[in-house]
């Protein structure tokens, strides 16, 4: 059952409506969606009787009831985008569900970009850790390594390749945040992203570090040396990129 901490509320109604519209959800399927979200049939029938053929009003009221956690909403996962995605998939709107998740996670990254560009430490080290997690390619890492050796330039190079990875595979945002949490100077940055994700998608277990990453992590110098490279970089193949 979702908790109030990671549930959306009625104040999010306009944002949810806009998000579904941008993702191409057909409003005529509001009744089917409502059932899958945990609303009772009599609740939906009452909405339909009240607003008759006004599909937009029906859709709006349906989502308002969902965000208010009416009927059996909590038993279906609560009012969050994870349960909304599941409901969309259950009525054969998988493409909409994928677009929804992609849009939200990209927005989370974009909203944190300024904070990351000002505070991120050890960009090169992070790039190699992301390479160990198979999130970044060698070519992407080389772009970070070969950036003008100044902290701001390397940060921007890293954030550029991370954004590209997230746009290709949205699960990369979890990976990026988890990697940040393994470096003491970046923990607050990583946790902020994980908190953002958990507000909308509480189901995935966040904060878990893979065995590959555990093996790759080396002790971090508190001086935040941007050119330091973790042990996974100590091979001829990787050194050839420098």
PDB file of C-alpha atoms in Angstrom, residues 45-174:
ATOM      1  CA  UNK A  45     -21.224   5.423 -13.138  1.00  0.00           C
ATOM      2  CA  UNK A  46     -22.144   8.370 -10.915  1.00  0.00           C
ATOM      3  CA  UNK A  47     -19.514  10.487 -12.655  1.00  0.00           C
ATOM      4  CA  UNK A  48     -20.848   9.440 -16.056  1.00  0.00           C
ATOM      5  CA  UNK A  49     -24.434  10.278 -15.097  1.00  0.00           C
ATOM      6  CA  UNK A  50     -23.402  13.674 -13.752  1.00  0.00           C
ATOM      7  CA  UNK A  51     -21.361  14.797 -16.749  1.00  0.00           C
ATOM      8  CA  UNK A  52     -23.035  12.739 -19.492  1.00  0.00           C
ATOM      9  CA  UNK A  53     -21.162  13.149 -22.785  1.00  0.00           C
ATOM     10  CA  UNK A  54     -18.546  15.590 -21.469  1.00  0.00           C
ATOM     11  CA  UNK A  55     -15.596  13.200 -21.687  1.00  0.00           C
ATOM     12  CA  UNK A  56     -13.062  15.708 -20.389  1.00  0.00           C
ATOM     13  CA  UNK A  57     -15.114  16.414 -17.256  1.00  0.00           C
ATOM     14  CA  UNK A  58     -15.564  12.687 -16.689  1.00  0.00           C
ATOM     15  CA  UNK A  59     -11.836  12.141 -17.038  1.00  0.00           C
ATOM     16  CA  UNK A  60     -11.082  15.039 -14.697  1.00  0.00           C
ATOM     17  CA  UNK A  61     -13.441  13.809 -11.994  1.00  0.00           C
ATOM     18  CA  UNK A  62     -12.168  10.245 -12.351  1.00  0.00           C
ATOM     19  CA  UNK A  63      -8.591  11.364 -11.740  1.00  0.00           C
ATOM     20  CA  UNK A  64      -9.699  13.648  -8.917  1.00  0.00           C
ATOM     21  CA  UNK A  65     -11.278  10.663  -7.157  1.00  0.00           C
ATOM     22  CA  UNK A  66      -8.115   8.652  -7.746  1.00  0.00           C
ATOM     23  CA  UNK A  67      -5.880  11.391  -6.355  1.00  0.00           C
ATOM     24  CA  UNK A  68      -8.201  11.567  -3.323  1.00  0.00           C
ATOM     25  CA  UNK A  69      -7.536   7.825  -2.862  1.00  0.00           C
ATOM     26  CA  UNK A  70     -11.223   6.968  -2.986  1.00  0.00           C
ATOM     27  CA  UNK A  71     -12.647   3.436  -2.957  1.00  0.00           C
ATOM     28  CA  UNK A  72      -9.935   0.786  -3.440  1.00  0.00           C
ATOM     29  CA  UNK A  73      -7.170   3.032  -4.769  1.00  0.00           C
ATOM     30  CA  UNK A  74      -4.720   2.179  -1.988  1.00  0.00           C
ATOM     31  CA  UNK A  75      -5.154  -1.538  -2.605  1.00  0.00           C
ATOM     32  CA  UNK A  76      -4.062  -0.906  -6.206  1.00  0.00           C
ATOM     33  CA  UNK A  77      -0.844   0.800  -5.142  1.00  0.00           C
ATOM     34  CA  UNK A  78      -2.074   4.254  -4.185  1.00  0.00           C
ATOM     35  CA  UNK A  79      -2.172   7.494  -6.131  1.00  0.00           C
ATOM     36  CA  UNK A  80       1.224   7.544  -7.788  1.00  0.00           C
ATOM     37  CA  UNK A  81       2.535   7.305 -11.323  1.00  0.00           C
ATOM     38  CA  UNK A  82       3.699   3.738 -10.815  1.00  0.00           C
ATOM     39  CA  UNK A  83       0.130   2.525 -10.260  1.00  0.00           C
ATOM     40  CA  UNK A  84      -1.060   4.782 -13.083  1.00  0.00           C
ATOM     41  CA  UNK A  85       1.475   3.174 -15.415  1.00  0.00           C
ATOM     42  CA  UNK A  86       0.316  -0.296 -14.360  1.00  0.00           C
ATOM     43  CA  UNK A  87      -3.305   0.669 -14.985  1.00  0.00           C
ATOM     44  CA  UNK A  88      -2.453   2.025 -18.432  1.00  0.00           C
ATOM     45  CA  UNK A  89      -0.677  -1.188 -19.369  1.00  0.00           C
ATOM     46  CA  UNK A  90      -3.628  -3.253 -18.160  1.00  0.00           C
ATOM     47  CA  UNK A  91      -5.911  -1.512 -20.677  1.00  0.00           C
ATOM     48  CA  UNK A  92      -3.416  -1.944 -23.528  1.00  0.00           C
ATOM     49  CA  UNK A  93      -2.039   1.595 -23.365  1.00  0.00           C
ATOM     50  CA  UNK A  94       1.553   0.450 -22.944  1.00  0.00           C
ATOM     51  CA  UNK A  95       2.943   3.146 -25.236  1.00  0.00           C
ATOM     52  CA  UNK A  96       1.290   5.832 -23.116  1.00  0.00           C
ATOM     53  CA  UNK A  97       2.704   4.256 -19.951  1.00  0.00           C
ATOM     54  CA  UNK A  98       6.219   4.243 -21.396  1.00  0.00           C
ATOM     55  CA  UNK A  99       5.957   7.848 -22.560  1.00  0.00           C
ATOM     56  CA  UNK A 100       4.662   8.860 -19.141  1.00  0.00           C
ATOM     57  CA  UNK A 101       7.594   7.308 -17.302  1.00  0.00           C
ATOM     58  CA  UNK A 102      10.097   8.683 -19.800  1.00  0.00           C
ATOM     59  CA  UNK A 103       8.674  12.196 -19.570  1.00  0.00           C
ATOM     60  CA  UNK A 104       8.668  12.265 -15.766  1.00  0.00           C
ATOM     61  CA  UNK A 105      12.186  10.876 -15.321  1.00  0.00           C
ATOM     62  CA  UNK A 106      13.643  13.238 -17.909  1.00  0.00           C
ATOM     63  CA  UNK A 107      11.948  16.119 -16.097  1.00  0.00           C
ATOM     64  CA  UNK A 108      13.432  14.976 -12.786  1.00  0.00           C
ATOM     65  CA  UNK A 109      16.900  15.023 -14.322  1.00  0.00           C
ATOM     66  CA  UNK A 110      16.339  18.415 -15.959  1.00  0.00           C
ATOM     67  CA  UNK A 111      15.022  19.908 -12.723  1.00  0.00           C
ATOM     68  CA  UNK A 112      18.148  18.744 -10.871  1.00  0.00           C
ATOM     69  CA  UNK A 113      20.564  19.794 -13.607  1.00  0.00           C
ATOM     70  CA  UNK A 114      21.468  23.194 -12.163  1.00  0.00           C
ATOM     71  CA  UNK A 115      22.132  21.747  -8.707  1.00  0.00           C
ATOM     72  CA  UNK A 116      24.236  18.958 -10.220  1.00  0.00           C
ATOM     73  CA  UNK A 117      26.220  21.334 -12.430  1.00  0.00           C
ATOM     74  CA  UNK A 118      27.133  23.418  -9.389  1.00  0.00           C
ATOM     75  CA  UNK A 119      27.882  20.725  -6.823  1.00  0.00           C
ATOM     76  CA  UNK A 120      28.857  17.443  -8.496  1.00  0.00           C
ATOM     77  CA  UNK A 121      32.277  16.107  -7.453  1.00  0.00           C
ATOM     78  CA  UNK A 122      34.668  13.723  -9.249  1.00  0.00           C
ATOM     79  CA  UNK A 123      33.029  13.693 -12.679  1.00  0.00           C
ATOM     80  CA  UNK A 124      35.648  11.411 -14.228  1.00  0.00           C
ATOM     81  CA  UNK A 125      35.426   8.907 -11.388  1.00  0.00           C
ATOM     82  CA  UNK A 126      31.632   8.848 -11.693  1.00  0.00           C
ATOM     83  CA  UNK A 127      31.896   8.285 -15.436  1.00  0.00           C
ATOM     84  CA  UNK A 128      34.035   5.184 -14.899  1.00  0.00           C
ATOM     85  CA  UNK A 129      31.646   3.843 -12.271  1.00  0.00           C
ATOM     86  CA  UNK A 130      28.763   4.306 -14.709  1.00  0.00           C
ATOM     87  CA  UNK A 131      30.831   2.473 -17.310  1.00  0.00           C
ATOM     88  CA  UNK A 132      31.213  -0.411 -14.843  1.00  0.00           C
ATOM     89  CA  UNK A 133      27.426  -0.440 -14.527  1.00  0.00           C
ATOM     90  CA  UNK A 134      27.138  -0.612 -18.340  1.00  0.00           C
ATOM     91  CA  UNK A 135      25.242   2.650 -18.352  1.00  0.00           C
ATOM     92  CA  UNK A 136      27.906   4.584 -20.272  1.00  0.00           C
ATOM     93  CA  UNK A 137      29.922   3.424 -23.250  1.00  0.00           C
ATOM     94  CA  UNK A 138      33.677   3.853 -23.604  1.00  0.00           C
ATOM     95  CA  UNK A 139      33.021   6.631 -26.090  1.00  0.00           C
ATOM     96  CA  UNK A 140      30.833   8.470 -23.583  1.00  0.00           C
ATOM     97  CA  UNK A 141      33.460   8.140 -20.859  1.00  0.00           C
ATOM     98  CA  UNK A 142      36.149   9.416 -23.216  1.00  0.00           C
ATOM     99  CA  UNK A 143      34.079  12.557 -23.788  1.00  0.00           C
ATOM    100  CA  UNK A 144      34.160  13.252 -20.056  1.00  0.00           C
ATOM    101  CA  UNK A 145      37.850  12.408 -19.693  1.00  0.00           C
ATOM    102  CA  UNK A 146      38.879  14.536 -22.670  1.00  0.00           C
ATOM    103  CA  UNK A 147      36.819  17.557 -21.644  1.00  0.00           C
ATOM    104  CA  UNK A 148      38.784  20.677 -20.806  1.00  0.00           C
ATOM    105  CA  UNK A 149      40.321  19.679 -17.442  1.00  0.00           C
ATOM    106  CA  UNK A 150      38.308  22.092 -15.382  1.00  0.00           C
ATOM    107  CA  UNK A 151      35.626  21.093 -12.914  1.00  0.00           C
ATOM    108  CA  UNK A 152      32.721  22.911 -14.665  1.00  0.00           C
ATOM    109  CA  UNK A 153      33.578  21.520 -18.110  1.00  0.00           C
ATOM    110  CA  UNK A 154      33.916  17.957 -16.881  1.00  0.00           C
ATOM    111  CA  UNK A 155      30.668  18.258 -14.960  1.00  0.00           C
ATOM    112  CA  UNK A 156      28.820  19.442 -18.050  1.00  0.00           C
ATOM    113  CA  UNK A 157      30.376  16.710 -20.174  1.00  0.00           C
ATOM    114  CA  UNK A 158      29.255  14.098 -17.644  1.00  0.00           C
ATOM    115  CA  UNK A 159      25.737  15.505 -17.346  1.00  0.00           C
ATOM    116  CA  UNK A 160      25.415  15.566 -21.132  1.00  0.00           C
ATOM    117  CA  UNK A 161      26.264  11.876 -21.532  1.00  0.00           C
ATOM    118  CA  UNK A 162      24.103  10.953 -18.531  1.00  0.00           C
ATOM    119  CA  UNK A 163      21.120  12.761 -20.025  1.00  0.00           C
ATOM    120  CA  UNK A 164      21.659  10.951 -23.319  1.00  0.00           C
ATOM    121  CA  UNK A 165      21.702   7.635 -21.448  1.00  0.00           C
ATOM    122  CA  UNK A 166      18.517   8.480 -19.532  1.00  0.00           C
ATOM    123  CA  UNK A 167      16.755   9.467 -22.751  1.00  0.00           C
ATOM    124  CA  UNK A 168      17.648   6.069 -24.202  1.00  0.00           C
ATOM    125  CA  UNK A 169      16.875   4.050 -21.077  1.00  0.00           C
ATOM    126  CA  UNK A 170      15.025   5.736 -18.223  1.00  0.00           C
ATOM    127  CA  UNK A 171      16.251   3.159 -15.686  1.00  0.00           C
ATOM    128  CA  UNK A 172      19.637   4.837 -16.102  1.00  0.00           C
ATOM    129  CA  UNK A 173      18.477   7.620 -13.788  1.00  0.00           C
ATOM    130  CA  UNK A 174      18.278   5.117 -10.908  1.00  0.00           C
TER     131      UNK A 174
END
